[in-house]
């Protein structure tokens, strides 16, 4: 599950797209024109004549609004022949109105959409959205954006598979779950920042002995989903990344009921039994939990990069952010749960798909990544090379850049099925409370995954 205030990736129904819609040389509505001499897509926006490009987005908050305003102004200045007609809405409002708009006679040319099955998957099925593969090749997106990022906006041409196939959107920002560290508490305990999973767990034991009245790892799981952000990185220490991707994207052929997943579930149970996580975590809300960490409770908080601005303000130089340290069992490979922000897509009914693709390229190119960083956003590519506005955000940039470069980004586990968010959240509450053992926990999750993938995976 992605950041709670935006629900960047929802999960529900799945769809398909007829192969003819993206066949080379096709004259199907919305297919980008091709240069018959070179076989490449035209890339000169200035040569397109006078164009009005309708753009719908949800970049309405803080740094989000700042970056898109800055980039839009720069695009208009460089290409005065292309007039941007921007419609900006809240995430919820955009999500409610885009489906009707795309099926109507005057859809936006470029728009942001949830990349999950309920939205992007449905648009693929209804032939309402363009595959971007030829544009990706023309602009080099398939080189700049690694597969670990592109998978979040990819569907098979028949719509049966999420996480593989053609590219249908391009995001600007990224997110990853890692570990916020109270450096002051760590130093007081005589510990250094852990470099391996084994050091991390040994440090949990030391911290518990030094501060016996406090759980070293803060978790507020009243809302059920926060434990998914703890279990995901734990799972990554025991289960191969490709296996997690199969489970997370709801692809057929995987299984939750394996020795590796059992070890991950048992790992989480042991943290509760040893007091590393408070046994009463299910009774504490998400916001009160991270806010208490910001005020000095606990030493570690396993959470997403979106909390960095608030924690930087609250803790100043006392906090850092690291990726979950890799374990020997995982081969020393850095792997963690994460994803992307809402991608930008092109309507299949757009009369100006080349201009739309040029706009998407402009707001996601190397210069755009610098603008994103300057305005406090997390650039989805070229992240580690960007200059952040503060030390904690710089740690976040470095961490995200590392996990992307090492192809270690694995999906949020609730992407898998329309009901997996509720199923997994409730099952993890039961596991933490001791109402279910690891085998029962895995049986519950497998049932949801198995039933759905047999029909749709």
Short mmCIF file of C-alpha atoms in Angstrom, two decimals:
data_model
loop_
_atom_site.label_atom_id
_atom_site.label_comp_id
_atom_site.label_asym_id
_atom_site.label_seq_id
_atom_site.Cartn_x
_atom_site.Cartn_y
_atom_site.Cartn_z
CA UNK A 1 0.00 0.00 0.00
CA UNK A 2 1.41 3.34 -0.95
CA UNK A 3 1.23 6.54 1.01
CA UNK A 4 -2.07 6.68 2.91
CA UNK A 5 -3.12 10.23 2.08
CA UNK A 6 -3.10 9.66 -1.66
CA UNK A 7 -3.60 5.93 -2.16
CA UNK A 8 -1.38 6.23 -5.23
CA UNK A 9 -2.07 2.72 -6.42
CA UNK A 10 -5.53 1.24 -6.01
CA UNK A 11 -6.42 -2.34 -6.83
CA UNK A 12 -9.54 -3.66 -8.49
CA UNK A 13 -10.70 -4.93 -11.89
CA UNK A 14 -8.31 -5.77 -14.77
CA UNK A 15 -8.42 -5.09 -18.48
CA UNK A 16 -6.94 -5.61 -21.94
CA UNK A 17 -5.98 -3.78 -25.09
CA UNK A 18 -6.35 -5.09 -28.60
CA UNK A 19 -3.01 -5.69 -30.30
CA UNK A 20 -4.11 -3.67 -33.31
CA UNK A 21 -4.09 -0.51 -31.19
CA UNK A 22 -0.31 -0.57 -31.03
CA UNK A 23 0.63 -2.44 -34.19
CA UNK A 24 3.52 -0.76 -36.08
CA UNK A 25 2.25 1.41 -38.89
CA UNK A 26 -1.35 1.14 -37.73
CA UNK A 27 -3.71 4.02 -38.46
CA UNK A 28 -5.82 3.17 -35.43
CA UNK A 29 -7.07 6.28 -33.62
CA UNK A 30 -4.47 7.50 -31.18
CA UNK A 31 -1.55 5.51 -32.62
CA UNK A 32 1.48 7.82 -32.90
CA UNK A 33 2.61 8.67 -36.42
CA UNK A 34 5.80 6.96 -37.53
CA UNK A 35 8.63 8.27 -39.67
CA UNK A 36 8.58 5.73 -42.49
CA UNK A 37 12.19 6.43 -43.43
CA UNK A 38 13.72 5.82 -40.03
CA UNK A 39 11.00 3.85 -38.25
CA UNK A 40 11.09 6.27 -35.34
CA UNK A 41 8.52 8.60 -33.82
CA UNK A 42 8.77 12.30 -34.62
CA UNK A 43 10.29 14.21 -31.68
CA UNK A 44 10.27 17.88 -32.66
CA UNK A 45 7.37 19.61 -30.87
CA UNK A 46 8.14 22.89 -32.63
CA UNK A 47 7.30 21.26 -35.99
CA UNK A 48 3.78 20.22 -34.93
CA UNK A 49 2.14 23.55 -35.69
CA UNK A 50 -0.32 25.22 -33.35
CA UNK A 51 -1.57 22.67 -30.84
CA UNK A 52 -3.76 22.89 -27.74
CA UNK A 53 -2.86 20.16 -25.30
CA UNK A 54 -5.36 19.45 -22.53
CA UNK A 55 -3.62 18.23 -19.37
CA UNK A 56 -5.33 16.88 -16.25
CA UNK A 57 -3.28 16.45 -13.09
CA UNK A 58 -3.50 16.20 -9.32
CA UNK A 59 -0.36 18.20 -8.53
CA UNK A 60 -2.14 20.52 -6.12
CA UNK A 61 -0.13 20.31 -2.87
CA UNK A 62 3.08 22.11 -1.86
CA UNK A 63 6.10 20.89 -3.78
CA UNK A 64 3.91 18.99 -6.22
CA UNK A 65 2.19 22.18 -7.34
CA UNK A 66 5.50 24.08 -7.39
CA UNK A 67 7.29 21.62 -9.66
CA UNK A 68 4.53 21.25 -12.26
CA UNK A 69 3.96 25.02 -12.44
CA UNK A 70 7.66 25.57 -13.00
CA UNK A 71 7.91 22.86 -15.64
CA UNK A 72 4.74 23.96 -17.46
CA UNK A 73 6.05 27.51 -17.68
CA UNK A 74 9.34 26.27 -19.09
CA UNK A 75 7.57 24.04 -21.63
CA UNK A 76 5.35 26.89 -22.84
CA UNK A 77 8.38 29.15 -23.19
CA UNK A 78 10.31 26.58 -25.23
CA UNK A 79 7.34 25.51 -27.36
CA UNK A 80 4.98 28.50 -27.70
CA UNK A 81 3.15 26.69 -30.50
CA UNK A 82 1.78 24.21 -27.95
CA UNK A 83 -0.75 25.76 -25.61
CA UNK A 84 -1.25 23.88 -22.36
CA UNK A 85 -4.83 23.82 -21.12
CA UNK A 86 -4.35 22.60 -17.58
CA UNK A 87 -7.09 21.20 -15.35
CA UNK A 88 -5.88 20.60 -11.80
CA UNK A 89 -7.90 18.59 -9.27
CA UNK A 90 -7.36 16.81 -5.99
CA UNK A 91 -6.39 13.15 -6.27
CA UNK A 92 -9.86 11.97 -5.27
CA UNK A 93 -11.64 14.35 -7.65
CA UNK A 94 -9.38 13.42 -10.55
CA UNK A 95 -9.89 9.74 -9.88
CA UNK A 96 -13.68 10.18 -9.88
CA UNK A 97 -13.89 12.20 -13.10
CA UNK A 98 -11.20 10.74 -15.37
CA UNK A 99 -13.05 7.51 -16.18
CA UNK A 100 -16.09 9.34 -17.55
CA UNK A 101 -13.90 11.85 -19.37
CA UNK A 102 -11.86 9.20 -21.16
CA UNK A 103 -14.96 7.47 -22.47
CA UNK A 104 -16.43 10.75 -23.72
CA UNK A 105 -15.81 12.74 -26.89
CA UNK A 106 -13.34 15.26 -25.44
CA UNK A 107 -10.94 13.49 -23.10
CA UNK A 108 -7.72 15.15 -21.92
CA UNK A 109 -4.68 14.47 -24.09
CA UNK A 110 -2.41 13.90 -21.10
CA UNK A 111 -3.56 12.88 -17.64
CA UNK A 112 -2.43 11.30 -14.41
CA UNK A 113 -4.02 8.04 -13.34
CA UNK A 114 -3.64 5.41 -10.69
CA UNK A 115 -1.56 2.61 -12.16
CA UNK A 116 -3.51 -0.14 -10.42
CA UNK A 117 -6.06 -2.51 -11.86
CA UNK A 118 -9.12 -0.38 -11.05
CA UNK A 119 -7.87 2.55 -13.11
CA UNK A 120 -5.02 2.02 -15.55
CA UNK A 121 -6.01 -1.65 -15.93
CA UNK A 122 -9.58 -0.66 -16.76
CA UNK A 123 -8.39 1.94 -19.28
CA UNK A 124 -6.19 -0.66 -20.97
CA UNK A 125 -9.16 -3.00 -21.23
CA UNK A 126 -11.37 -0.29 -22.71
CA UNK A 127 -8.73 0.83 -25.24
CA UNK A 128 -8.88 4.28 -23.64
CA UNK A 129 -5.14 4.66 -23.11
CA UNK A 130 -2.15 4.49 -25.45
CA UNK A 131 0.70 2.02 -25.07
CA UNK A 132 3.89 4.10 -24.91
CA UNK A 133 6.44 1.56 -26.11
CA UNK A 134 7.35 3.36 -29.34
CA UNK A 135 7.67 6.66 -27.50
CA UNK A 136 9.76 4.95 -24.85
CA UNK A 137 12.17 3.80 -27.54
CA UNK A 138 12.18 7.15 -29.34
CA UNK A 139 12.88 9.20 -26.21
CA UNK A 140 15.00 6.61 -24.44
CA UNK A 141 12.59 6.14 -21.55
CA UNK A 142 13.26 2.40 -21.71
CA UNK A 143 16.90 3.21 -20.93
CA UNK A 144 16.44 6.01 -18.37
CA UNK A 145 13.70 4.21 -16.48
CA UNK A 146 14.86 0.80 -15.23
CA UNK A 147 12.54 -2.18 -15.36
CA UNK A 148 12.10 -2.02 -11.57
CA UNK A 149 10.34 1.34 -12.12
CA UNK A 150 8.62 0.66 -15.46
CA UNK A 151 6.95 -2.45 -14.05
CA UNK A 152 4.57 -0.27 -12.02
CA UNK A 153 2.99 1.12 -15.20
CA UNK A 154 3.15 -2.02 -17.33
CA UNK A 155 0.41 -4.38 -18.45
CA UNK A 156 0.39 -7.25 -20.91
CA UNK A 157 -1.30 -6.34 -24.21
CA UNK A 158 -4.27 -8.55 -23.30
CA UNK A 159 -4.51 -6.93 -19.89
CA UNK A 160 -4.16 -10.21 -18.03
CA UNK A 161 -0.87 -9.39 -16.33
CA UNK A 162 0.10 -6.40 -14.18
CA UNK A 163 3.82 -5.66 -13.83
CA UNK A 164 4.92 -6.94 -17.24
CA UNK A 165 4.23 -6.07 -20.87
CA UNK A 166 3.70 -2.70 -22.56
CA UNK A 167 4.33 0.63 -20.88
CA UNK A 168 1.21 2.76 -20.34
CA UNK A 169 2.46 5.58 -18.14
CA UNK A 170 5.52 7.43 -16.90
CA UNK A 171 5.89 8.69 -13.32
CA UNK A 172 7.88 11.67 -12.06
CA UNK A 173 8.38 10.66 -8.45
CA UNK A 174 9.19 7.56 -6.45
CA UNK A 175 8.78 6.18 -2.96
CA UNK A 176 10.35 3.39 -0.94
CA UNK A 177 9.89 1.95 2.53
CA UNK A 178 13.01 2.15 4.66
CA UNK A 179 14.12 2.72 8.24
CA UNK A 180 14.14 6.10 9.95
CA UNK A 181 16.85 6.08 12.61
CA UNK A 182 17.07 8.19 15.77
CA UNK A 183 20.83 8.74 15.67
CA UNK A 184 20.96 10.10 19.20
CA UNK A 185 19.40 6.95 20.70
CA UNK A 186 21.67 4.76 18.62
CA UNK A 187 24.76 6.60 19.84
CA UNK A 188 23.61 6.46 23.46
CA UNK A 189 23.33 2.68 23.13
CA UNK A 190 26.85 2.46 21.75
CA UNK A 191 25.65 1.38 18.34
CA UNK A 192 26.41 2.48 14.81
CA UNK A 193 24.06 2.52 11.85
CA UNK A 194 23.55 -1.15 10.89
CA UNK A 195 25.02 -2.30 7.58
CA UNK A 196 23.48 -5.80 7.56
CA UNK A 197 20.21 -7.37 8.67
CA UNK A 198 22.12 -9.37 11.26
CA UNK A 199 23.55 -6.15 12.74
CA UNK A 200 20.09 -4.59 12.66
CA UNK A 201 18.52 -7.43 14.66
CA UNK A 202 21.43 -7.55 17.10
CA UNK A 203 20.96 -3.82 17.59
CA UNK A 204 17.27 -4.32 18.35
CA UNK A 205 18.27 -6.66 21.17
CA UNK A 206 20.80 -4.18 22.53
CA UNK A 207 18.35 -1.29 22.37
CA UNK A 208 15.71 -3.30 24.21
CA UNK A 209 18.17 -4.11 26.98
CA UNK A 210 19.29 -0.47 27.24
CA UNK A 211 15.73 0.94 27.12
CA UNK A 212 13.61 -1.90 28.56
CA UNK A 213 10.43 0.16 28.89
CA UNK A 214 10.35 1.07 25.22
CA UNK A 215 10.02 -0.92 22.01
CA UNK A 216 12.95 0.03 19.76
CA UNK A 217 10.84 -0.27 16.59
CA UNK A 218 7.83 2.05 16.53
CA UNK A 219 4.65 0.74 14.90
CA UNK A 220 1.10 2.05 14.96
CA UNK A 221 -1.11 -0.56 13.32
CA UNK A 222 -4.63 0.47 14.29
CA UNK A 223 -5.33 1.20 10.62
CA UNK A 224 -4.12 -2.32 9.66
CA UNK A 225 -2.06 -1.28 6.61
CA UNK A 226 1.04 0.07 8.43
CA UNK A 227 2.20 -3.45 9.32
CA UNK A 228 2.38 -4.17 5.60
CA UNK A 229 5.22 -1.63 5.48
CA UNK A 230 7.04 -3.59 8.17
CA UNK A 231 6.32 -7.07 6.86
CA UNK A 232 7.35 -6.16 3.29
CA UNK A 233 10.99 -5.36 4.14
CA UNK A 234 11.14 -8.35 6.50
CA UNK A 235 9.83 -10.60 3.73
CA UNK A 236 12.52 -9.24 1.39
CA UNK A 237 15.20 -10.70 3.69
CA UNK A 238 13.83 -14.21 3.20
CA UNK A 239 12.07 -14.32 -0.19
CA UNK A 240 13.57 -13.79 -3.66
CA UNK A 241 12.65 -10.43 -5.27
CA UNK A 242 11.08 -12.02 -8.35
CA UNK A 243 8.88 -14.16 -6.12
CA UNK A 244 7.71 -11.09 -4.22
CA UNK A 245 6.98 -9.35 -7.52
CA UNK A 246 4.86 -12.28 -8.67
CA UNK A 247 2.89 -12.22 -5.41
CA UNK A 248 2.64 -8.44 -5.21
CA UNK A 249 1.46 -7.92 -8.78
CA UNK A 250 -1.04 -10.76 -8.53
CA UNK A 251 0.60 -12.83 -11.24
CA UNK A 252 -0.34 -16.49 -11.53
CA UNK A 253 2.02 -19.21 -10.36
CA UNK A 254 3.21 -17.90 -7.00
CA UNK A 255 2.51 -19.17 -3.52
CA UNK A 256 2.48 -17.60 -0.09
CA UNK A 257 2.70 -20.99 1.60
CA UNK A 258 6.43 -21.54 1.30
CA UNK A 259 9.25 -22.06 3.83
CA UNK A 260 10.65 -18.62 2.92
CA UNK A 261 7.39 -16.79 3.64
CA UNK A 262 6.98 -18.83 6.80
CA UNK A 263 10.40 -17.65 7.95
CA UNK A 264 9.40 -14.03 7.24
CA UNK A 265 6.17 -14.34 9.22
CA UNK A 266 8.02 -16.03 12.08
CA UNK A 267 10.60 -13.23 12.02
CA UNK A 268 7.86 -10.68 12.64
CA UNK A 269 6.33 -12.78 15.43
CA UNK A 270 9.72 -13.00 17.15
CA UNK A 271 10.07 -9.21 17.07
CA UNK A 272 6.78 -8.91 18.94
CA UNK A 273 7.65 -11.72 21.39
CA UNK A 274 11.01 -10.12 22.20
CA UNK A 275 9.50 -6.68 22.68
CA UNK A 276 11.14 -5.11 19.65
CA UNK A 277 7.62 -4.14 18.53
CA UNK A 278 5.06 -3.17 21.17
CA UNK A 279 2.48 -5.94 21.65
CA UNK A 280 -0.14 -3.16 21.78
CA UNK A 281 0.82 -1.81 18.34
CA UNK A 282 -2.59 -2.73 16.92
CA UNK A 283 -4.18 -0.18 19.22
CA UNK A 284 -2.04 2.78 18.09
CA UNK A 285 -2.83 4.83 14.99
CA UNK A 286 -0.37 5.51 12.19
CA UNK A 287 -0.14 9.28 12.66
CA UNK A 288 0.29 9.16 16.47
CA UNK A 289 2.99 6.51 15.99
CA UNK A 290 5.25 8.42 13.60
CA UNK A 291 4.58 11.66 15.47
CA UNK A 292 5.70 10.04 18.72
CA UNK A 293 8.85 8.83 16.97
CA UNK A 294 9.45 12.41 15.87
CA UNK A 295 9.26 13.46 19.53
CA UNK A 296 11.82 10.88 20.66
CA UNK A 297 9.95 7.61 21.20
CA UNK A 298 11.83 4.55 19.98
CA UNK A 299 14.93 4.30 17.84
CA UNK A 300 13.62 2.93 14.55
CA UNK A 301 10.55 3.66 12.44
CA UNK A 302 9.98 1.47 9.38
CA UNK A 303 7.98 3.65 7.00
CA UNK A 304 7.92 5.36 3.63
CA UNK A 305 9.92 8.23 2.22
CA UNK A 306 6.85 10.53 2.27
CA UNK A 307 7.37 11.12 6.01
CA UNK A 308 10.78 12.72 5.48
CA UNK A 309 9.65 16.39 5.38
CA UNK A 310 7.74 16.11 8.67
CA UNK A 311 10.42 14.11 10.47
CA UNK A 312 13.16 16.43 9.24
CA UNK A 313 11.28 19.38 10.72
CA UNK A 314 10.64 17.57 14.00
CA UNK A 315 14.04 15.93 14.56
CA UNK A 316 16.54 18.10 12.65
CA UNK A 317 19.95 16.39 12.61
CA UNK A 318 18.93 13.59 14.99
CA UNK A 319 17.33 11.50 12.24
CA UNK A 320 18.58 9.64 9.19
CA UNK A 321 16.98 7.29 6.66
CA UNK A 322 18.43 3.97 5.48
CA UNK A 323 17.24 1.10 3.35
CA UNK A 324 16.48 -2.12 5.25
CA UNK A 325 19.98 -3.55 5.66
CA UNK A 326 20.52 -6.63 3.45
CA UNK A 327 20.86 -10.06 5.01
CA UNK A 328 23.36 -12.77 4.19
CA UNK A 329 20.40 -15.02 3.31
CA UNK A 330 19.34 -12.50 0.67
CA UNK A 331 22.84 -12.51 -0.78
CA UNK A 332 23.62 -9.03 0.50
CA UNK A 333 21.26 -7.49 -2.05
CA UNK A 334 19.34 -4.37 -1.07
CA UNK A 335 15.62 -5.01 -1.56
CA UNK A 336 12.61 -3.12 -0.23
CA UNK A 337 8.95 -2.36 -0.78
CA UNK A 338 8.26 0.69 -2.88
CA UNK A 339 6.70 2.14 -5.95
CA UNK A 340 6.13 5.28 -7.95
CA UNK A 341 3.92 8.31 -7.85
CA UNK A 342 0.92 8.56 -10.15
CA UNK A 343 2.12 8.15 -13.74
CA UNK A 344 1.30 10.37 -16.71
CA UNK A 345 -0.56 8.74 -19.59
CA UNK A 346 -1.97 9.59 -23.01
CA UNK A 347 -5.59 9.18 -24.09
CA UNK A 348 -6.14 6.88 -27.04
CA UNK A 349 -8.47 9.55 -28.46
CA UNK A 350 -5.87 12.30 -28.33
CA UNK A 351 -5.56 14.16 -31.63
CA UNK A 352 -2.04 15.18 -30.66
CA UNK A 353 -0.28 12.11 -29.26
CA UNK A 354 3.17 13.28 -30.43
CA UNK A 355 2.74 16.58 -28.59
CA UNK A 356 1.46 14.68 -25.55
CA UNK A 357 4.50 12.41 -25.58
CA UNK A 358 6.81 15.42 -25.96
CA UNK A 359 5.17 17.01 -22.91
CA UNK A 360 5.60 13.84 -20.84
CA UNK A 361 9.23 13.65 -21.90
CA UNK A 362 9.76 17.29 -20.91
CA UNK A 363 8.36 16.87 -17.39
CA UNK A 364 10.35 13.66 -16.79
CA UNK A 365 13.72 14.44 -18.40
CA UNK A 366 16.99 15.08 -16.57
CA UNK A 367 16.31 18.79 -16.12
CA UNK A 368 12.85 18.00 -14.75
CA UNK A 369 14.40 15.67 -12.17
CA UNK A 370 16.48 18.61 -10.92
CA UNK A 371 13.35 20.78 -10.65
CA UNK A 372 11.60 18.01 -8.72
CA UNK A 373 14.49 17.81 -6.26
CA UNK A 374 14.62 21.59 -5.83
CA UNK A 375 10.93 21.64 -4.93
CA UNK A 376 11.22 18.88 -2.30
CA UNK A 377 9.97 15.96 -4.39
CA UNK A 378 11.68 12.56 -4.77
CA UNK A 379 12.78 12.15 -8.41
CA UNK A 380 12.02 8.67 -9.67
CA UNK A 381 15.22 8.40 -11.76
CA UNK A 382 18.73 9.90 -11.48
CA UNK A 383 17.80 10.29 -7.83
CA UNK A 384 21.13 9.85 -6.08
CA UNK A 385 22.76 12.57 -8.18
CA UNK A 386 20.27 15.26 -7.11
CA UNK A 387 20.85 17.89 -4.45
CA UNK A 388 18.20 17.73 -1.74
CA UNK A 389 16.98 20.66 0.39
CA UNK A 390 18.03 19.06 3.70
CA UNK A 391 20.13 16.21 5.11
CA UNK A 392 17.30 13.74 5.69
CA UNK A 393 15.91 14.25 2.19
CA UNK A 394 19.42 13.71 0.82
CA UNK A 395 19.48 10.37 2.67
CA UNK A 396 16.14 9.55 1.05
CA UNK A 397 17.46 10.46 -2.42
CA UNK A 398 20.52 8.27 -1.91
CA UNK A 399 18.45 5.35 -0.64
CA UNK A 400 15.91 5.44 -3.46
CA UNK A 401 18.62 5.84 -6.09
CA UNK A 402 20.44 2.83 -4.67
CA UNK A 403 17.44 0.48 -4.57
CA UNK A 404 16.44 1.46 -8.12
CA UNK A 405 19.97 1.09 -9.49
CA UNK A 406 20.27 -2.35 -7.90
CA UNK A 407 16.84 -3.41 -9.21
CA UNK A 408 15.74 -4.04 -5.64
CA UNK A 409 12.36 -2.29 -5.67
CA UNK A 410 9.50 -4.74 -5.07
CA UNK A 411 5.77 -3.89 -5.09
CA UNK A 412 3.44 -3.13 -2.25
CA UNK A 413 1.82 -6.45 -1.42
CA UNK A 414 -1.73 -5.09 -1.55
CA UNK A 415 -1.43 -4.51 -5.32
CA UNK A 416 -2.15 -8.21 -5.85
CA UNK A 417 -5.96 -8.38 -5.74
CA UNK A 418 -8.95 -6.09 -5.20
CA UNK A 419 -9.27 -7.34 -1.62
CA UNK A 420 -5.65 -7.99 -0.65
CA UNK A 421 -5.28 -4.70 1.25
CA UNK A 422 -8.04 -5.67 3.68
CA UNK A 423 -7.06 -9.34 3.78
CA UNK A 424 -3.36 -8.78 4.43
CA UNK A 425 -3.93 -5.92 6.86
CA UNK A 426 -6.33 -7.95 9.01
CA UNK A 427 -4.14 -11.05 8.84
CA UNK A 428 -1.09 -9.11 9.99
CA UNK A 429 -3.07 -7.68 12.90
CA UNK A 430 -3.96 -11.25 13.87
CA UNK A 431 -0.34 -12.35 13.51
CA UNK A 432 0.94 -9.52 15.70
CA UNK A 433 -1.77 -10.14 18.31
CA UNK A 434 -1.05 -13.88 18.37
CA UNK A 435 -4.52 -14.78 17.13
CA UNK A 436 -2.96 -16.53 14.12
CA UNK A 437 0.32 -18.39 13.82
CA UNK A 438 2.50 -18.03 10.69
CA UNK A 439 0.91 -21.03 8.96
CA UNK A 440 -2.61 -19.69 9.51
CA UNK A 441 -1.55 -16.22 8.43
CA UNK A 442 -0.11 -17.54 5.15
CA UNK A 443 -3.15 -19.73 4.53
CA UNK A 444 -5.42 -16.67 4.78
CA UNK A 445 -3.34 -14.58 2.39
CA UNK A 446 -2.82 -17.44 -0.06
CA UNK A 447 -6.57 -17.99 -0.34
CA UNK A 448 -7.12 -14.38 -1.45
CA UNK A 449 -4.18 -14.46 -3.87
CA UNK A 450 -4.93 -17.93 -5.24
CA UNK A 451 -8.63 -17.43 -5.93
CA UNK A 452 -8.00 -14.17 -7.77
CA UNK A 453 -5.01 -15.23 -9.84
CA UNK A 454 -6.71 -18.39 -11.03
CA UNK A 455 -9.25 -16.16 -12.75
CA UNK A 456 -7.24 -13.05 -13.59
CA UNK A 457 -3.51 -13.63 -13.13
#
